[in-house]
Amino acid sequence: MKNRYDAIIIGAGPAGLACSTELADKGLEVAVLDEQAAPGGQIYRNISKTSARQRAILGPDYTAGLELIRAFTEATVDYLPQTRVWQAEAAGEVFFSHDNRSGRFQAPFLALNTGAMERPVPFPGWTLPGVMTCGGMSNLYKDSTLVPREPVVLAGSGPLLWLVAEHLLALEAPIAAILDTTPLKQMLTAMPELPAALRRAGYLFKGVKMIAAVQLAARKAKVPMYRQVSGLRAEGDGRVERVKASCRGRELSFEASTLLVHEGIIPNTALLRQVGCRHSWNPVQRYWHPQVDASGKTSLGSVYVAGDGTFVHGAKAAELKGRLTGLTIARELRRLTEPDYRRQAAEVQAELQEELLPRPYIDALYAPRKDLFTISDETTVCRCEGVTAGRIRELVEQGYTDHNEIKSIIRCGMGPCQGRMCGSAVMELVAEGSGRSPEETRQMRLRPPIKPVSLQELANATLGEPDES
Amino acid sequence: MKADVLIVGGGIMGCATAIELARKNKSVIIFEKDVPGRHASGHNSGGVRCQGRDVREIPLAIEARTMWDHHPNTVNSDCGFYVSPRLRLAESDADMEVLAKREATLKSLGYDHEVLVDRAEVLRLSPHVADHVVGGLACYTDGLANPLLTSKAYAATARAEGVTILSHTRVVEAAATAGGFRVRTSCGKVYEGETLVNGTGAWAGRFSAMLGDPLPVYAAAPTMMVTDRVPGMMSGTSLGLTSRLLGLMAASNGTIIVGGGYRSPLDLEKEKIWIDPMQMTKAAQIMTEILPGLGQAQMIRCWTAFEGCIKDKVPVVGASTKVPGLFHVCGFSAHGFQLAPMMGRVVSQLVLGQQPELPLDAFRPDRFSETKAQA
Ligand SMILES: Cc1cc2nc3c(=O)[nH]c(=O)nc-3n(C[C@H](O)[C@H](O)[C@H](O)COP(=O)(O)OP(=O)(O)OC[C@H]3O[C@@H](n4cnc5c(N)ncnc54)[C@H](O)[C@@H]3O)c2cc1C
C-alpha cells in the first residue's frame, strides 16, 4: 500500500473535502482519512447515499454539500473511509486504524480538519440511556432514517436545537416539549455585535426565519415551548422516563423516553493537542482553539488546521478555510506561483470575510450561559470513570487546578475518551473553585492513541518504513 | 535566604529526604523547576516491586517495602497502595532454568521474596495465561500505588514538617563556597546552605556537571501503555516475562498497565517526548500471545516521563567524592519509585553525618571512575 504523500488530510467534512480537492487539482498526491463510511463530515453526513425523502427533510443546507462531494469524488485522492486516526506527529506522520489493522502514512504537510463537536455539559441524569445530543439525533436520521416514535424533549440553546426540531416536526415525531435555555440577558449582551452581523443580513434572516417557522409549526402541532429554562434533569429507572426543568420559577415535568440536548459547538481539538500545536482560550465561547494564521498554519509550521477545528464558523466558512489551506500547501509545495496564489487566495478570503460577519453576534447570543456549569455535587462529570462534580470540587478545594493532576489522582478524564467529555466541565469547576481563568491553568494533555485501538489492530499493524513509491 | 540543607529537585527523592531531615530539626529548602510530582515521580507506572531487582538493591527494596505499609502514618496517605503479586512467567524450560537459578542465587544470599512456582500455581494466580506457559517466579508481596498521589503526599508532608518548597523555581547556578553552597534560581534569588542534595532526576547529569562532579546519568523516557477495563483478565496478579520484554500490571480498576522497557525519543532541552507507536504494536503482539483473551481489548493511552538512567541500571546514592557537602540521589533507571521511602532515610543519615543503616557502597558516585565516564 502506498504510504507517502504530498499532504495528508484528516477529516472529510467541508474543510477536508475542499482542501483535498484543491490540492488534487494542483496535481499533488493526497490521502484523505476519515472516520465515517462516506464523505461529508457531520453536516453533510452520508450525503452521497441519502434518499430523496431524507434530503427533502434535511433541506438545502444539507444538499448544498452535493457539489462539494461531486468535486471530491472526481478528484484523484486516496480516500480512506472508516479510518480512525489515533496519532499525528509534526514530523509528518499519521497513525491510524483501518480495516482491522493499524498503519502509518507520511507527508511533509498535514491538514488536521477534525471539525467540531457538541459541547458536553453534565446535568443530573445525562448518563441515562435515552439522553443524546441533537447532533447525534441528526446523524441517526442521516445514516438510517431513524426517527423517535416515543415522546421526545429537546432542550438547550443554539441554532442546531431548532434545526433538529424542524426535522422532527416534519417527520411527525412526538415532541413532548422544546426547552430553550438561552437567557434573555444574552440577547442584550449580543446587541453590540448586531450591526456588523446585519451587513450580512441574508444569513441572519435565514436563521431567524428558520426558527420562526419551527416555532409556528410547533404551535400548530401543539408542542409546548418554554424559554429561559434552567435546572434541566433527566429521571428514570435505567433509562429516561421523565424530563424536568424550571422556567421562571415554575417547575416543569414531561414524560419522555428521549431527551435531546444541545449546548453549542466547540472545536474538536483532541488530535490538535496530541500533535502539540499551541492553543488560545476564547472567553466568549469559553473554549480552547488552535492558534492559526489566515491560511490555517499552526504553531508547528508543517501542520495546518482548517474548518470548525480552528474556530466554530459553520459549514460554508469551513469549506472556504479548507480551500485556503489547500492553496497555501500547494504554494509551499511549489505547485502554485506566488502571484497565482495571491490572486486565488484573495478571492477565497474575501468570500470568507463576508461569511464571518455575523459570527461575533451569533457567538455572543449563543455563548454558554453563566449557569451552564453550575453542576450539583452528585452529578457525574466523568462518564468513563464515574467521577462526580463533588469529588472534583474536593480536589479543587485542596488546591488542585491542573486537570492533568486531578486526572492522575481521581481518574477523572483517565478513561478511553481522555477527557473529551468532561474536559470543559472540569475546567469550569476549577475556575469556579479557584477563581482562576482557564487561561491561567495548564491545559489537559492528550496522549496517543487519542482513540482506543484494539490489540488485534495493533498486532496486525503495518507501520514499517514508508515505501518510496 | 539560608537553610541547613538545600535540595534541588522536588520529586519523591527530594521530598523523602527533606521529610527525614526536617524530622531531625534541620531547616530545608527544596527547589523545583516545575511542581512536585510533575516528572518521573508523579508519572511512573506505580510499580512497588521487589521482584527482579538487581541484587545490590534488594536489602534497600525489602526495607522500603515495609515502609509502604506505614504510609498512612508517615505521610498521611495510603498513597493508593495495594498488593498485586508479581509473577514472572516462564515460556519454556530454558526460561524455567533461568528462574530457578535466580531463586537459588537469592536463597544463597538469604532472600526468600521470590518463589519458584509450577504451572498449577501460575494458573491459580493468573487463570487466563496461555497454554505454553510452564511455570514462573512469584513475589507475593509486590504491589501498585498511585504515583501522583504519592508524590503529592510526600510534598504535603514535607511542607507540614516545615520544609520550604519553592515550585516553579529552577536552580540555574550552583557552586561550593567556603561555608557550603550558594545557588541562584531562575527567579533571580540567591540561597545558601551547608549541604546540597542532588535529586534532579533526568537532569542529574547536567546538574552534577554544573557542580564539577559530573555523573554519567542520562535522560530517558520510559514509556507505558494502558488498556481499557478487562475485568477478570488479570485476577489481580501482575505479570512479567523471562526472555521477552513485557510487563503487565493489574490495576485495581480492571485496566492493564503495560510496560517492558520501552523508551521514546526525547529532547530534554525542549522537554518534549515523541511517543513511538511501534512499541504498542510490539507489546500488543506479545500480549495476545500471553493472554489470548485480550484480542478485543483496547489500548487507550500511552504515557511517558523523563527519568535519569545509568548504564549499570543502579542508582547513585552517596556523598560526592569531589565536592564535600554534596550528596547525590539519582540515576534510578526507571525503578526508583519503590525505593523512595528508604532513600529518604539513608540519604538523610548521610547528610547528618551518620553511618547509613544499610551499606551504600554499591551506589558510590565514583564507581564509574575506572570505566570511562560517558556523560
Ligand atoms: C514511565 C515511568 C515508569 C516508571 N515505573 C516505575 C515503577 O513501576 N516502579 C518504580 O519503582 N519506579 C518506576 N519508575 C522510576 C521512578 O519514577 C523514578 O525512579 C523516581 O520517581 C525518581 O524520583 P526523582 O525524585 O529522582 O525524580 P523526579 O520525579 O524526576 O524529580 C526530579 C525533579 O527535579 C527537578 N529539577 C531538575 N533540575 C532542576 C533544577 N535545576 N532546578 C530545580 N528543579 C530541578 C525536576 O523538575 C523534577 O521534578 C518509572 C519511571 C518512569 C518515567
PDB file of C-alpha atoms and ligand atoms in Angstrom, chain B residues 7-16 30-49 53 68 86 143-144 147 151 166 168-173 184-186 198-204 206-207 210 220-224 249 257 262-263 271 273 303-308 329-340, ligand 1:
ATOM      1  CA  ILE B   7      17.650  20.148  47.956  1.00  0.00           C
ATOM      2  CA  VAL B   8      17.428  20.511  44.217  1.00  0.00           C
ATOM      3  CA  GLY B   9      14.511  18.560  42.729  1.00  0.00           C
ATOM      4  CA  GLY B  10      11.038  18.251  44.218  1.00  0.00           C
ATOM      5  CA  GLY B  11      10.441  14.701  43.061  1.00  0.00           C
ATOM      6  CA  ILE B  12       9.894  11.907  45.500  1.00  0.00           C
ATOM      7  CA  MET B  13      13.615  11.564  46.280  1.00  0.00           C
ATOM      8  CA  GLY B  14      13.979  15.221  47.187  1.00  0.00           C
ATOM      9  CA  CYS B  15      10.807  15.252  49.264  1.00  0.00           C
ATOM     10  CA  ALA B  16      11.532  11.939  51.052  1.00  0.00           C
ATOM     11  CA  ILE B  30      13.547  22.370  48.068  1.00  0.00           C
ATOM     12  CA  PHE B  31      13.930  23.936  44.637  1.00  0.00           C
ATOM     13  CA  GLU B  32      11.621  22.562  41.991  1.00  0.00           C
ATOM     14  CA  LYS B  33      11.619  23.993  38.476  1.00  0.00           C
ATOM     15  CA  ASP B  34       8.017  22.832  37.890  1.00  0.00           C
ATOM     16  CA  VAL B  35       5.823  21.424  40.647  1.00  0.00           C
ATOM     17  CA  PRO B  36       6.465  18.393  42.859  1.00  0.00           C
ATOM     18  CA  GLY B  37       5.487  15.232  41.022  1.00  0.00           C
ATOM     19  CA  ARG B  38       5.463  16.770  37.534  1.00  0.00           C
ATOM     20  CA  HIS B  39       8.116  14.369  36.264  1.00  0.00           C
ATOM     21  CA  ALA B  40       9.059  10.738  36.943  1.00  0.00           C
ATOM     22  CA  SER B  41       7.749  10.613  40.498  1.00  0.00           C
ATOM     23  CA  GLY B  42       4.205  11.578  39.557  1.00  0.00           C
ATOM     24  CA  HIS B  43       4.030   9.749  36.248  1.00  0.00           C
ATOM     25  CA  ASN B  44       5.687   6.397  36.676  1.00  0.00           C
ATOM     26  CA  SER B  45       3.716   3.188  36.487  1.00  0.00           C
ATOM     27  CA  GLY B  46       3.311   2.896  40.217  1.00  0.00           C
ATOM     28  CA  GLY B  47       5.044  -0.460  40.476  1.00  0.00           C
ATOM     29  CA  VAL B  48       6.076  -1.198  44.039  1.00  0.00           C
ATOM     30  CA  ARG B  49       8.143  -4.209  43.239  1.00  0.00           C
ATOM     31  CA  ARG B  53      15.732  -6.196  41.265  1.00  0.00           C
ATOM     32  CA  TRP B  68       4.969   1.313  52.010  1.00  0.00           C
ATOM     33  CA  ARG B  86       4.064 -10.152  40.584  1.00  0.00           C
ATOM     34  CA  GLY B 143       2.048  -4.142  44.727  1.00  0.00           C
ATOM     35  CA  LEU B 144       0.983  -0.978  42.984  1.00  0.00           C
ATOM     36  CA  PRO B 147       2.330   7.832  41.775  1.00  0.00           C
ATOM     37  CA  SER B 151       4.340  12.450  45.204  1.00  0.00           C
ATOM     38  CA  LEU B 166       9.807  26.581  46.011  1.00  0.00           C
ATOM     39  CA  HIS B 168       8.458  26.976  39.500  1.00  0.00           C
ATOM     40  CA  THR B 169      11.955  27.767  40.725  1.00  0.00           C
ATOM     41  CA  ARG B 170      14.842  26.367  38.723  1.00  0.00           C
ATOM     42  CA  VAL B 171      18.361  26.328  40.078  1.00  0.00           C
ATOM     43  CA  VAL B 172      20.375  27.943  37.309  1.00  0.00           C
ATOM     44  CA  GLU B 173      23.703  28.227  39.094  1.00  0.00           C
ATOM     45  CA  ARG B 184      20.940  31.080  42.181  1.00  0.00           C
ATOM     46  CA  THR B 185      17.427  30.476  40.903  1.00  0.00           C
ATOM     47  CA  SER B 186      15.504  31.361  37.772  1.00  0.00           C
ATOM     48  CA  ASN B 198      21.099  16.485  44.091  1.00  0.00           C
ATOM     49  CA  GLY B 199      17.671  14.949  43.462  1.00  0.00           C
ATOM     50  CA  THR B 200      17.271  16.247  39.938  1.00  0.00           C
ATOM     51  CA  GLY B 201      16.134  13.036  38.254  1.00  0.00           C
ATOM     52  CA  ALA B 202      16.644  13.139  34.484  1.00  0.00           C
ATOM     53  CA  TRP B 203      18.548  16.402  34.833  1.00  0.00           C
ATOM     54  CA  ALA B 204      21.107  14.960  37.258  1.00  0.00           C
ATOM     55  CA  ARG B 206      23.743  18.252  33.880  1.00  0.00           C
ATOM     56  CA  PHE B 207      23.253  19.401  37.402  1.00  0.00           C
ATOM     57  CA  MET B 210      27.415  22.275  36.958  1.00  0.00           C
ATOM     58  CA  ALA B 220      15.473   8.549  29.025  1.00  0.00           C
ATOM     59  CA  ALA B 221      11.721   8.413  28.535  1.00  0.00           C
ATOM     60  CA  PRO B 222      10.347   5.088  29.722  1.00  0.00           C
ATOM     61  CA  THR B 223       7.007   4.660  28.029  1.00  0.00           C
ATOM     62  CA  MET B 224       3.923   2.916  29.340  1.00  0.00           C
ATOM     63  CA  MET B 249       0.353  -4.626  35.820  1.00  0.00           C
ATOM     64  CA  ILE B 257      -0.756  -1.068  32.654  1.00  0.00           C
ATOM     65  CA  TYR B 262      10.054   0.726  26.031  1.00  0.00           C
ATOM     66  CA  ARG B 263      11.762   4.076  25.513  1.00  0.00           C
ATOM     67  CA  GLU B 271      11.158  18.899  27.395  1.00  0.00           C
ATOM     68  CA  ILE B 273       8.967  13.374  24.164  1.00  0.00           C
ATOM     69  CA  TRP B 303       2.296   7.951  28.594  1.00  0.00           C
ATOM     70  CA  THR B 304       5.863   8.724  29.368  1.00  0.00           C
ATOM     71  CA  ALA B 305       8.088  10.864  31.572  1.00  0.00           C
ATOM     72  CA  PHE B 306      11.729  11.841  31.904  1.00  0.00           C
ATOM     73  CA  GLU B 307      13.867   9.597  34.034  1.00  0.00           C
ATOM     74  CA  GLY B 308      17.565   9.677  34.930  1.00  0.00           C
ATOM     75  CA  VAL B 329      20.412  10.595  44.999  1.00  0.00           C
ATOM     76  CA  CYS B 330      19.722   9.997  41.335  1.00  0.00           C
ATOM     77  CA  GLY B 331      20.035   7.657  38.368  1.00  0.00           C
ATOM     78  CA  PHE B 332      17.247   5.319  39.427  1.00  0.00           C
ATOM     79  CA  SER B 333      16.963   3.974  35.883  1.00  0.00           C
ATOM     80  CA  ALA B 334      13.168   3.548  35.877  1.00  0.00           C
ATOM     81  CA  HIS B 335      12.781   1.764  39.181  1.00  0.00           C
ATOM     82  CA  GLY B 336      13.235   4.333  41.924  1.00  0.00           C
ATOM     83  CA  PHE B 337       9.623   4.779  42.963  1.00  0.00           C
ATOM     84  CA  GLN B 338       9.512   1.725  45.185  1.00  0.00           C
ATOM     85  CA  LEU B 339      12.826   2.637  46.826  1.00  0.00           C
ATOM     86  CA  ALA B 340      11.911   6.243  47.614  1.00  0.00           C
TER      87      ALA B 340
HETATM   88  C1  LIG C   1       7.205   5.953  32.842  1.00  0.00           C
HETATM   89  C2  LIG C   1       7.956   5.565  34.077  1.00  0.00           C
HETATM   90  C3  LIG C   1       7.600   4.414  34.753  1.00  0.00           C
HETATM   91  C4  LIG C   1       8.252   4.049  35.923  1.00  0.00           C
HETATM   92  N1  LIG C   1       7.807   2.968  36.612  1.00  0.00           N
HETATM   93  C5  LIG C   1       8.337   2.677  37.830  1.00  0.00           C
HETATM   94  C6  LIG C   1       7.830   1.625  38.603  1.00  0.00           C
HETATM   95  O1  LIG C   1       6.878   0.958  38.214  1.00  0.00           O
HETATM   96  N2  LIG C   1       8.413   1.335  39.789  1.00  0.00           N
HETATM   97  C7  LIG C   1       9.449   2.064  40.261  1.00  0.00           C
HETATM   98  O2  LIG C   1       9.935   1.756  41.338  1.00  0.00           O
HETATM   99  N3  LIG C   1       9.934   3.097  39.553  1.00  0.00           N
HETATM  100  C8  LIG C   1       9.412   3.431  38.356  1.00  0.00           C
HETATM  101  N4  LIG C   1       9.897   4.486  37.626  1.00  0.00           N
HETATM  102  C9  LIG C   1      11.046   5.238  38.162  1.00  0.00           C
HETATM  103  C10 LIG C   1      10.661   6.304  39.172  1.00  0.00           C
HETATM  104  O3  LIG C   1       9.562   7.034  38.751  1.00  0.00           O
HETATM  105  C11 LIG C   1      11.838   7.239  39.392  1.00  0.00           C
HETATM  106  O4  LIG C   1      12.997   6.482  39.642  1.00  0.00           O
HETATM  107  C12 LIG C   1      11.654   8.161  40.577  1.00  0.00           C
HETATM  108  O5  LIG C   1      10.417   8.803  40.510  1.00  0.00           O
HETATM  109  C13 LIG C   1      12.763   9.187  40.606  1.00  0.00           C
HETATM  110  O6  LIG C   1      12.452  10.197  41.514  1.00  0.00           O
HETATM  111  P1  LIG C   1      13.208  11.576  41.477  1.00  0.00           P
HETATM  112  O7  LIG C   1      12.695  12.387  42.576  1.00  0.00           O
HETATM  113  O8  LIG C   1      14.662  11.327  41.431  1.00  0.00           O
HETATM  114  O9  LIG C   1      12.878  12.165  40.033  1.00  0.00           O
HETATM  115  P2  LIG C   1      11.803  13.240  39.516  1.00  0.00           P
HETATM  116  O10 LIG C   1      10.467  12.936  39.974  1.00  0.00           O
HETATM  117  O11 LIG C   1      12.012  13.367  38.055  1.00  0.00           O
HETATM  118  O12 LIG C   1      12.257  14.546  40.245  1.00  0.00           O
HETATM  119  C14 LIG C   1      13.331  15.340  39.834  1.00  0.00           C
HETATM  120  C15 LIG C   1      12.867  16.763  39.895  1.00  0.00           C
HETATM  121  O13 LIG C   1      13.970  17.641  39.770  1.00  0.00           O
HETATM  122  C16 LIG C   1      13.526  18.822  39.158  1.00  0.00           C
HETATM  123  N5  LIG C   1      14.710  19.536  38.684  1.00  0.00           N
HETATM  124  C17 LIG C   1      15.653  19.101  37.812  1.00  0.00           C
HETATM  125  N6  LIG C   1      16.591  20.040  37.618  1.00  0.00           N
HETATM  126  C18 LIG C   1      16.257  21.090  38.394  1.00  0.00           C
HETATM  127  C19 LIG C   1      16.852  22.376  38.649  1.00  0.00           C
HETATM  128  N7  LIG C   1      17.987  22.748  38.049  1.00  0.00           N
HETATM  129  N8  LIG C   1      16.222  23.211  39.491  1.00  0.00           N
HETATM  130  C20 LIG C   1      15.072  22.855  40.106  1.00  0.00           C
HETATM  131  N9  LIG C   1      14.488  21.660  39.916  1.00  0.00           N
HETATM  132  C21 LIG C   1      15.068  20.784  39.070  1.00  0.00           C
HETATM  133  C22 LIG C   1      12.618  18.303  38.074  1.00  0.00           C
HETATM  134  O14 LIG C   1      11.696  19.275  37.652  1.00  0.00           O
HETATM  135  C23 LIG C   1      11.942  17.107  38.751  1.00  0.00           C
HETATM  136  O15 LIG C   1      10.667  17.419  39.270  1.00  0.00           O
HETATM  137  C24 LIG C   1       9.316   4.842  36.423  1.00  0.00           C
HETATM  138  C25 LIG C   1       9.683   5.991  35.723  1.00  0.00           C
HETATM  139  C26 LIG C   1       9.015   6.364  34.568  1.00  0.00           C
HETATM  140  C27 LIG C   1       9.410   7.619  33.869  1.00  0.00           C
END
